[in-house]
Each structure stands twice: as C-alpha cells, then as structure tokens.
GROMACS .gro file of C-alpha atoms in nm:
model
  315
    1UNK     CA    1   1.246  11.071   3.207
    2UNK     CA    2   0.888  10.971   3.119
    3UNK     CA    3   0.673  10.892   3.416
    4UNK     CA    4   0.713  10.521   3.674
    5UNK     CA    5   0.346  10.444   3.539
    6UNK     CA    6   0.367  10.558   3.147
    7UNK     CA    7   0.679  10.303   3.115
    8UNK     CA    8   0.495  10.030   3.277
    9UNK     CA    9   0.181  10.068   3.047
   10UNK     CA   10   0.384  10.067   2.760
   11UNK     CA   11   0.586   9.778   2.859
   12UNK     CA   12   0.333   9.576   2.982
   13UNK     CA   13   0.146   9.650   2.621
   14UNK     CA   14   0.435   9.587   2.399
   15UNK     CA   15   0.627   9.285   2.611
   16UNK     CA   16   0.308   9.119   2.758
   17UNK     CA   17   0.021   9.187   2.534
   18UNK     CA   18   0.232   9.104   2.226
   19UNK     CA   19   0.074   9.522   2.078
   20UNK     CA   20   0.265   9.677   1.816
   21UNK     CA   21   0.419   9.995   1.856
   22UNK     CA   22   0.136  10.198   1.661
   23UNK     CA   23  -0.076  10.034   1.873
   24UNK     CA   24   0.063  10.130   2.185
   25UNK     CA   25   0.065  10.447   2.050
   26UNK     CA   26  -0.305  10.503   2.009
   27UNK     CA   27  -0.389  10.398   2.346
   28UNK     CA   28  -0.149  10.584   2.506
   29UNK     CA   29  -0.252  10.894   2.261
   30UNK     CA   30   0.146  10.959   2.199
   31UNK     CA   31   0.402  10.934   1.925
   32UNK     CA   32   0.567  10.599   1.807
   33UNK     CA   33   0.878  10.770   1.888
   34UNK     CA   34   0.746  10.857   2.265
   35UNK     CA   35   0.665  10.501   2.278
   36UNK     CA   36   1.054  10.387   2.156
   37UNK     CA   37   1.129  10.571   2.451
   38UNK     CA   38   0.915  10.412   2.670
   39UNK     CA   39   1.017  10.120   2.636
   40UNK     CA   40   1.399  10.178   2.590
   41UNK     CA   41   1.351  10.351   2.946
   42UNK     CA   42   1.172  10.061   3.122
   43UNK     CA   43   1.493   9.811   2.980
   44UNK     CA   44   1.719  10.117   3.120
   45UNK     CA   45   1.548  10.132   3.430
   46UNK     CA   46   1.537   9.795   3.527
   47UNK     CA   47   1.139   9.792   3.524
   48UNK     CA   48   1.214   9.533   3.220
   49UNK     CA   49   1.459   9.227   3.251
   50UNK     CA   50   1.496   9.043   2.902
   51UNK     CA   51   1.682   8.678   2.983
   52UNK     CA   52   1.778   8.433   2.750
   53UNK     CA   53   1.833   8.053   2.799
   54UNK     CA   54   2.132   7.936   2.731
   55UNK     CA   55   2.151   7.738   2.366
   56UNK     CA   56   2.143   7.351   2.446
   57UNK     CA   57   2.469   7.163   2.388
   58UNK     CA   58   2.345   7.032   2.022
   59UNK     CA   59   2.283   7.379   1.911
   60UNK     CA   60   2.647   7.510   2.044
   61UNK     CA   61   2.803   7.201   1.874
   62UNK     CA   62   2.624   7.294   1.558
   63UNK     CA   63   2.766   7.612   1.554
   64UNK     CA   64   3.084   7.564   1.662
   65UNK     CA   65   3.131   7.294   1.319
   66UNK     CA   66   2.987   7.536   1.104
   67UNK     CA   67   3.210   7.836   1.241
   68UNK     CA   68   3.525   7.568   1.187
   69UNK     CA   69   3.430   7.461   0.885
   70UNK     CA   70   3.336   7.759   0.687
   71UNK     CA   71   3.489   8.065   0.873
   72UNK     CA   72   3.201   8.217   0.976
   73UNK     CA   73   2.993   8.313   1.261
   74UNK     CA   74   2.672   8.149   1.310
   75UNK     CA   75   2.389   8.138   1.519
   76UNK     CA   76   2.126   7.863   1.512
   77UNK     CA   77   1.755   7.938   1.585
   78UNK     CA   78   1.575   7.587   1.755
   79UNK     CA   79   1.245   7.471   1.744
   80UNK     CA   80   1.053   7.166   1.692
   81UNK     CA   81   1.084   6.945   1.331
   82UNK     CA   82   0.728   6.999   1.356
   83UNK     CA   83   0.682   7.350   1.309
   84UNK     CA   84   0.587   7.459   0.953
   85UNK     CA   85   0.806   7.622   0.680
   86UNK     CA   86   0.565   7.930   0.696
   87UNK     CA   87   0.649   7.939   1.110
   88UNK     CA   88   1.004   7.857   1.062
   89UNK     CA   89   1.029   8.146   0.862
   90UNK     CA   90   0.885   8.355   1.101
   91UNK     CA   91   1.121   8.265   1.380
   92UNK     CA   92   1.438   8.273   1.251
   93UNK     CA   93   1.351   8.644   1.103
   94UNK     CA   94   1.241   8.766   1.418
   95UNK     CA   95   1.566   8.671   1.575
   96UNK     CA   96   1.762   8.819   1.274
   97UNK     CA   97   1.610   9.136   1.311
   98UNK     CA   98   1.705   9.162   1.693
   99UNK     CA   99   2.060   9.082   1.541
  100UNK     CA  100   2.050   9.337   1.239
  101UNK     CA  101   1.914   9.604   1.467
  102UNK     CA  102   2.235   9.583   1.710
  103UNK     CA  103   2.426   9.565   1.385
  104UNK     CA  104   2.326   9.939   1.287
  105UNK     CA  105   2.531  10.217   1.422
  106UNK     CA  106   2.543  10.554   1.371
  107UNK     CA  107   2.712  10.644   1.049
  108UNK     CA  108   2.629  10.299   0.880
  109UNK     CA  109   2.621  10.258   0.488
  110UNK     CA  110   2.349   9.912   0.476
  111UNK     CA  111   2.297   9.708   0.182
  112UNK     CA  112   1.988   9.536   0.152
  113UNK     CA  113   1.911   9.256  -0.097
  114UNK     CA  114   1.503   9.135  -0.129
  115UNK     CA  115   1.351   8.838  -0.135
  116UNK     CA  116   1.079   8.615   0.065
  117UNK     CA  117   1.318   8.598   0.367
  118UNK     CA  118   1.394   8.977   0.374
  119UNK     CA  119   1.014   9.056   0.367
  120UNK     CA  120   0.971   8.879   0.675
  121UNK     CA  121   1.249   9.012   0.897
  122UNK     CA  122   1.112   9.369   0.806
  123UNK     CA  123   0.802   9.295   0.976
  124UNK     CA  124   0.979   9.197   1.307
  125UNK     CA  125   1.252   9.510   1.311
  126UNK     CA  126   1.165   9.749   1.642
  127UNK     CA  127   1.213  10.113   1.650
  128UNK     CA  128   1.626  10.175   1.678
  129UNK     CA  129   1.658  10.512   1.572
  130UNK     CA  130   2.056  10.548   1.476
  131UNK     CA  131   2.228  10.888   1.341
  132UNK     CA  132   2.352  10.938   1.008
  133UNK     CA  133   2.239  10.565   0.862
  134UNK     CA  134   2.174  10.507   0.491
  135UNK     CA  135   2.037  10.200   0.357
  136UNK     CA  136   2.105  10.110  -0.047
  137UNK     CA  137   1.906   9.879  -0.255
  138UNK     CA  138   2.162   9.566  -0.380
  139UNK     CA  139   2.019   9.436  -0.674
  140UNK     CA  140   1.758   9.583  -0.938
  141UNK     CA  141   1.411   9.453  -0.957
  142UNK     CA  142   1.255   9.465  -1.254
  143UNK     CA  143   1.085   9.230  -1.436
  144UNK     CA  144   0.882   9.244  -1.773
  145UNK     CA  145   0.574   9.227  -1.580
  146UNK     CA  146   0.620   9.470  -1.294
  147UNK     CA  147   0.880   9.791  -1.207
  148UNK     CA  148   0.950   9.569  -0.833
  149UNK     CA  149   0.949   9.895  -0.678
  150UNK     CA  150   0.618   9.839  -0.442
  151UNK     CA  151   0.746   9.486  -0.338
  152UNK     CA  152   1.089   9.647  -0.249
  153UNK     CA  153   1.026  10.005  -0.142
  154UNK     CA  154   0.797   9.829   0.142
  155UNK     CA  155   1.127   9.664   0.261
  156UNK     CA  156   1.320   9.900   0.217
  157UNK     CA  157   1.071  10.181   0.407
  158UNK     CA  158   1.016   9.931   0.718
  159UNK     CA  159   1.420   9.929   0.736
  160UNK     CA  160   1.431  10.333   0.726
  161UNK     CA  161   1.166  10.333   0.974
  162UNK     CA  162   1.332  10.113   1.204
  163UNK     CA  163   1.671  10.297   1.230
  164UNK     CA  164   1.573  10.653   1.120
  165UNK     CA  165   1.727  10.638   0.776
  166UNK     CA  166   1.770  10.757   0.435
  167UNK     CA  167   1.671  10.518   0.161
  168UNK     CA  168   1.849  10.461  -0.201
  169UNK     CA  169   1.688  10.260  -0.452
  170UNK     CA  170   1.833  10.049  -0.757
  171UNK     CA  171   1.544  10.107  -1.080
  172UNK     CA  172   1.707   9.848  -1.277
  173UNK     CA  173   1.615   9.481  -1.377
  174UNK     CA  174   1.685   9.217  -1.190
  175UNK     CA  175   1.809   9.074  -1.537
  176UNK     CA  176   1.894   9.235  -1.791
  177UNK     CA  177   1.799   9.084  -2.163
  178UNK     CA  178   2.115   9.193  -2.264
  179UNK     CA  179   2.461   9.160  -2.098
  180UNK     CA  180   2.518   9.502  -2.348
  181UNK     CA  181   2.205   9.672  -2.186
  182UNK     CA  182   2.374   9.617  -1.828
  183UNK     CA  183   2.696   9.771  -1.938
  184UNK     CA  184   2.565  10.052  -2.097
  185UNK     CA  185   2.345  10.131  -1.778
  186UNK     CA  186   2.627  10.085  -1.574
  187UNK     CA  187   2.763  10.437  -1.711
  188UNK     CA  188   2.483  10.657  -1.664
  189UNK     CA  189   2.575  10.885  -1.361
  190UNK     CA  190   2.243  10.830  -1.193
  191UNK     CA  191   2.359  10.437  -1.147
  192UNK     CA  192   2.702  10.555  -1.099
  193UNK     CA  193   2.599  10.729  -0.809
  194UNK     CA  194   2.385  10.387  -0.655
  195UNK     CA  195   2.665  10.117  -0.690
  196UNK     CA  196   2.957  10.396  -0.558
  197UNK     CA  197   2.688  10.389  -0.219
  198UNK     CA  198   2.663  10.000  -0.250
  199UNK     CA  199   3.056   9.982  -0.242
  200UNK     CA  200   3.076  10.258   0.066
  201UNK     CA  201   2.826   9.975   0.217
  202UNK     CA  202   2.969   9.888   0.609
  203UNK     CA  203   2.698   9.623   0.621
  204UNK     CA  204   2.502   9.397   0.400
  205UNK     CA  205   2.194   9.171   0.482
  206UNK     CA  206   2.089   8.938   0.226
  207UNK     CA  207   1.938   8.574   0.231
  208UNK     CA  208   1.969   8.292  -0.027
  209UNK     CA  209   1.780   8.182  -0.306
  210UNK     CA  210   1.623   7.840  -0.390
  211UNK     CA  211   1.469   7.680  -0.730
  212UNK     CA  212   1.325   7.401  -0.557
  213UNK     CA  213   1.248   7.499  -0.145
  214UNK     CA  214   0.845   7.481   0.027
  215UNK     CA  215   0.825   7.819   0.030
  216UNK     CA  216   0.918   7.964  -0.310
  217UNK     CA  217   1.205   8.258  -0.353
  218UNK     CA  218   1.043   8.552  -0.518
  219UNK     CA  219   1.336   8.546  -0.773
  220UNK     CA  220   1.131   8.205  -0.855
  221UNK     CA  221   0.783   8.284  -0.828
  222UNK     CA  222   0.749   8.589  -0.953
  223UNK     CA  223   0.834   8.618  -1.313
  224UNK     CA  224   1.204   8.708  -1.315
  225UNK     CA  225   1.296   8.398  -1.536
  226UNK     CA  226   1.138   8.274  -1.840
  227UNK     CA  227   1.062   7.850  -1.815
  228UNK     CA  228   1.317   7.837  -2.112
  229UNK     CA  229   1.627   8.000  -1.867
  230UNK     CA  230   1.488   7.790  -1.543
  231UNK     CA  231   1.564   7.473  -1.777
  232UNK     CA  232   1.895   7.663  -1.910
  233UNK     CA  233   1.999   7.687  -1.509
  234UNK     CA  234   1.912   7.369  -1.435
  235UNK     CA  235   2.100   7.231  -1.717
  236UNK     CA  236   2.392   7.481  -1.572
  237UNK     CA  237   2.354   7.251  -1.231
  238UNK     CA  238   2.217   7.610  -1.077
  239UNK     CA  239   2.132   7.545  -0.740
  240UNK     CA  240   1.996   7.918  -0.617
  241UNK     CA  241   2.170   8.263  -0.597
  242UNK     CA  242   2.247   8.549  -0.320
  243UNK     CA  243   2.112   8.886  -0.439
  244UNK     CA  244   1.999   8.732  -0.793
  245UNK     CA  245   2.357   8.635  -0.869
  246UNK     CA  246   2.304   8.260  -0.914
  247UNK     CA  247   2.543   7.969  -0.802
  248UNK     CA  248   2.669   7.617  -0.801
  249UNK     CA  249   2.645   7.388  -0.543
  250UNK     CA  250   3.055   7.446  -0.544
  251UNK     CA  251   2.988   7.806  -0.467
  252UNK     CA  252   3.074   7.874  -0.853
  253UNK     CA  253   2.951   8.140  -1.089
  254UNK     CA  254   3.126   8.323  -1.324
  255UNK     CA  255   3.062   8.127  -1.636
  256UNK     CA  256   2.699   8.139  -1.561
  257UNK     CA  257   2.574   8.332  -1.848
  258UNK     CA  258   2.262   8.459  -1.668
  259UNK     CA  259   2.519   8.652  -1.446
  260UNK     CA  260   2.653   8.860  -1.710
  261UNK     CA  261   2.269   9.032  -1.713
  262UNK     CA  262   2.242   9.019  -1.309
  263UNK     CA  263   2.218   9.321  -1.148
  264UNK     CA  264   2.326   9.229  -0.817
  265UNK     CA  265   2.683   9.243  -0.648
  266UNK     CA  266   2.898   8.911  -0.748
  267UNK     CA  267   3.026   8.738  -0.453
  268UNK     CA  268   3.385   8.884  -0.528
  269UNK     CA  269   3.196   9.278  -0.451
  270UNK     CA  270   3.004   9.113  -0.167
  271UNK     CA  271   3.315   8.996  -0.018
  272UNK     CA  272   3.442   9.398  -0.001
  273UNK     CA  273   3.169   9.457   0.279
  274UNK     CA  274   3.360   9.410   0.625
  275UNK     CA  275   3.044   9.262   0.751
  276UNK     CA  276   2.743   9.075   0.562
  277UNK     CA  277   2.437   8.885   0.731
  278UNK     CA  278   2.232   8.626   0.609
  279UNK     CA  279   1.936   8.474   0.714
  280UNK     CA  280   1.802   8.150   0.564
  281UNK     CA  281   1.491   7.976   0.706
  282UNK     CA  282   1.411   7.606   0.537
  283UNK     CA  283   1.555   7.286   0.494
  284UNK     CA  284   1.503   7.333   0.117
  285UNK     CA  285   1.781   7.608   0.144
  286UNK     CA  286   2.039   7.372   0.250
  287UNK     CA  287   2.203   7.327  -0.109
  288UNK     CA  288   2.169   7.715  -0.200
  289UNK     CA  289   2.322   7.822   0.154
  290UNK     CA  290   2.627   7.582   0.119
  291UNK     CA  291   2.691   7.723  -0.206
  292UNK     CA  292   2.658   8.057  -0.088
  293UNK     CA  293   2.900   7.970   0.191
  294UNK     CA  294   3.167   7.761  -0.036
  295UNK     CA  295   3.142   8.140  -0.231
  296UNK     CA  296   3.248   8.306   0.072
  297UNK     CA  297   2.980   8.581   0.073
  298UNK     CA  298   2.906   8.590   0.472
  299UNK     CA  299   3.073   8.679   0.765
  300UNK     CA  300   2.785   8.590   1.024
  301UNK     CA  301   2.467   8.322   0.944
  302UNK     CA  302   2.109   8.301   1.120
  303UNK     CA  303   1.985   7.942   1.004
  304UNK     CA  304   1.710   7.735   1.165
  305UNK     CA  305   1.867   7.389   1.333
  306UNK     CA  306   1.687   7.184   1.082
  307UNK     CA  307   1.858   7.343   0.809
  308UNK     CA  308   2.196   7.380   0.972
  309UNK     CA  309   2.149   6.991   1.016
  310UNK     CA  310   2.040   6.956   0.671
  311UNK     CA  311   2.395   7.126   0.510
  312UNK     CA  312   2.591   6.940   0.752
  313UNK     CA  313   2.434   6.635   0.629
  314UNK     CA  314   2.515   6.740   0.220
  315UNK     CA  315   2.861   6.766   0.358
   0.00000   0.00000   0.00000
C-alpha cells in the first residue's frame, strides 16, 4: 500500500482542489493509474469518507410515481429551476457516470449510443479499471457531410479509458438513403460481426433525442436529416428518437419510414439487453423521454427534477 502522505496529497488534490486525474499525476510525477490507486486506497482506508444527503421527500415521491407508473427504476438529480440547460446538463451526467461506472463489471459487453448527453457524461467518468470489458458502438454515424467517427471515437475512447476496455465501432450511417442499402450492409461479415457484439451487450447507456429542446440533439444539429425529412417527421407527429430510431409521443415506431434506413437497435432489440440506462437532462426532453418510456426501452432513468416534473405533468 502506497504511502499515509502520497494518499492524502492525492486526495486532497482530486476531492478538494476539484484537479483532474492527469493533473494529479504531473504533480505527483506518477502514472494516472498510480493515482486510481491513490485514491481508491484513501476511500479503502478510511482517510476519505464520501456521504450523501438523503433525497428530500418531493424527490422520493417523484420517483416512487415514475417507478409505479412505468416499471422502471429512476433516480432524480435536484437543483434549482434556475440553473441553466447548459448546467443542468452537466449535473445530471456527472451523477450518471458515478452510476454507469458501478454498472461495469468484469466481463461486461456495453452498448453505447452518442449524442449531446453522452458527450457530457464521458467527461465526468473516473478511472474504474474492470477485467475483460468491451464496449460496442449502437448506432452508425455517418452523415453526407462527415464519417462521425471523431465525434464518436472521443466517446467511445473516454469510456475505454475509464474501465480499461476494448472498443468496437459501427462505420455505418446513421441513415441510410436507402432501406435496400441497410439490408445489403447488414450481410457483410464485417457488420455481422458488430451487431452479433451489440446483441451479446449486458448493458446499454443511451439518452433521448429531441427536435425541439434548448440544447439541440446532435441527431438535430448536425446534418443527419435533410429540412425536407424534419418536415416529413413532423408531419409523422415524430417527437425524438433513442439511438436514432425515432418515436411517437405513444412510444410508436415501426411505420416510421425513416426507421427502415436507421441504423440503430429498434426498441424491440433494445429491450433484449437485461439492463439499459438513460440519462436525459432538459425539460425540452419531457415528450421524447415519455415516448421512449411508453416504448419500454429502459430499465433504470437519471432525469433532472424539472424534467421528471415536466413528463408527469404531459401525463
């Protein structure tokens, strides 16, 4: 075990002093793993206490009528109606990726979808080194102005650093032009082999989609749908999607002709994954999310209160 004084330095840095691990790192003139270490001693040791305050009564009612009426388990994140979309964001990902990192075992098959939301928790997941963890891309993409792969190998790398872990990307649109194209990819072997380790997947983390929320969904900011198929899902009654697969307030979605191009797992494939997080930050989420849960896709939720009051209130 590391030296009384090393722990405390590093603990007092990371805990305290709000320093990243590379950070710590540097000063200390040691590894980022040495300084995992650290600090998973000083917790071990007792040298660190972590307590929580209890959620107020509001917040355990809230969850309690959204874990009766949907099936689900969910945790709310509070803070003040005051706090900005870009800070509410923040929050509720920084909690989700304490929640995703006890998630991860040893031996885990993960599933990550991207997005806006997804970004964000990757920037908040600590060093949680686990044995034998792969993490698969869930949903291609593409667009006709860029390959995606920067925007999601950057998630995707943050994750494998996080837990130790082998990465497997999906090179494929996030639409397809053609619902022929999709099927044709769908038998070359080198796909083959990346939706066989989405279906092994033990774990999924995903957020939803919105067309209309503050803070824009990359799906709808970044060039993945023409302004003649935004007025096509509109005129659908689209409200957002889960991995690019888009829904209905009702949580429907298989007549949605965009679908039969989406790359991403349907809600029915979803559904196969014993356990599947999602995070969702912003009132303007509140139609998307309760479609997403009418479509069954989650097992646990990490919502902000102002949105978990906000689908309540649609109910």
């Amino acid at each position: 075990m590391a030296h009384h004084d090393d722990l405390y330095r590093a603990a007092l840095l990371y805990y305290i002093q709000g320093e990243s691990m590379e950070a710590i790192a540097r000063q200390l003139d040691v590894s980022r793993s040495t300084v995992s270490r650290h600090l998973k001693q000083a917790r071990q040791s007792g040298l660190v206490r972590i307590t929580l305050n209890p959620p107020d009564a509001a917040s355990s009612r809230l969850e309690s009528t959204i874990e009766r009426l949907f099936g689900i388990t969910a945790h709310i994140v509070t803070m003040r109606d005051s706090v900005s979309e870009v800070a509410r964001l923040d929050r509720v990902s920084k909690v989700a990726a304490s929640f995703i990192s006890d998630a991860v075992v040893d031996n885990t098959m993960v599933g990550l979808a991207w997005g806006t939301t997804l970004a964000a928790v990757a920037t908040h997941l600590v060093a949680h080194p686990v044995a034998g963890c792969t993490l698969v891309q869930l949903n291609g993409a593409a667009n006709d102005r860029t390959t995606g792969i920067d925007y999601v190998s950057n998630i995707m790398s943050s994750f494998a650093h996080a837990f130790d872990a082998d990465s497997i990307l999906f090179p494929v649109p996030a639409f397809f032009d053609y619902a022929s194209t999709r099927e044709a990819l769908w038998r070359e072997r080198s796909i083959i082999r990346v939706r066989a380790a989405q279906e092994q997947c033990g774990l999924a983390v995903f957020s939803v989609g919105s067309l209309t929320s503050e803070l824009p969904s990359h799906v709808y900011s970044s060039g993945y749908l023409t302004a003649h198929e935004r007025a096509g899902l509109a005129a659908d009654h689209v409200v957002g999607d889960v991995c690019t697969v888009l829904l209905r307030s009702d949580g429907s979605w298989a007549d949605i002709e965009l679908n039969a191009r989406a790359s991403g797992p349907t809600p029915n494939q979803l559904r196969r994954i014993p356990r599947r997080i999602c995070v969702v930050a912003g009132s303007g989420k509140a139609l998307p999310l309760l479609a997403a849960l009418r479509a069954k896709v989650m097992t646990e939720l990490i919502v902000d209160v102002q949105t978990a009051n906000a689908l309540l209130e649609l109910l």
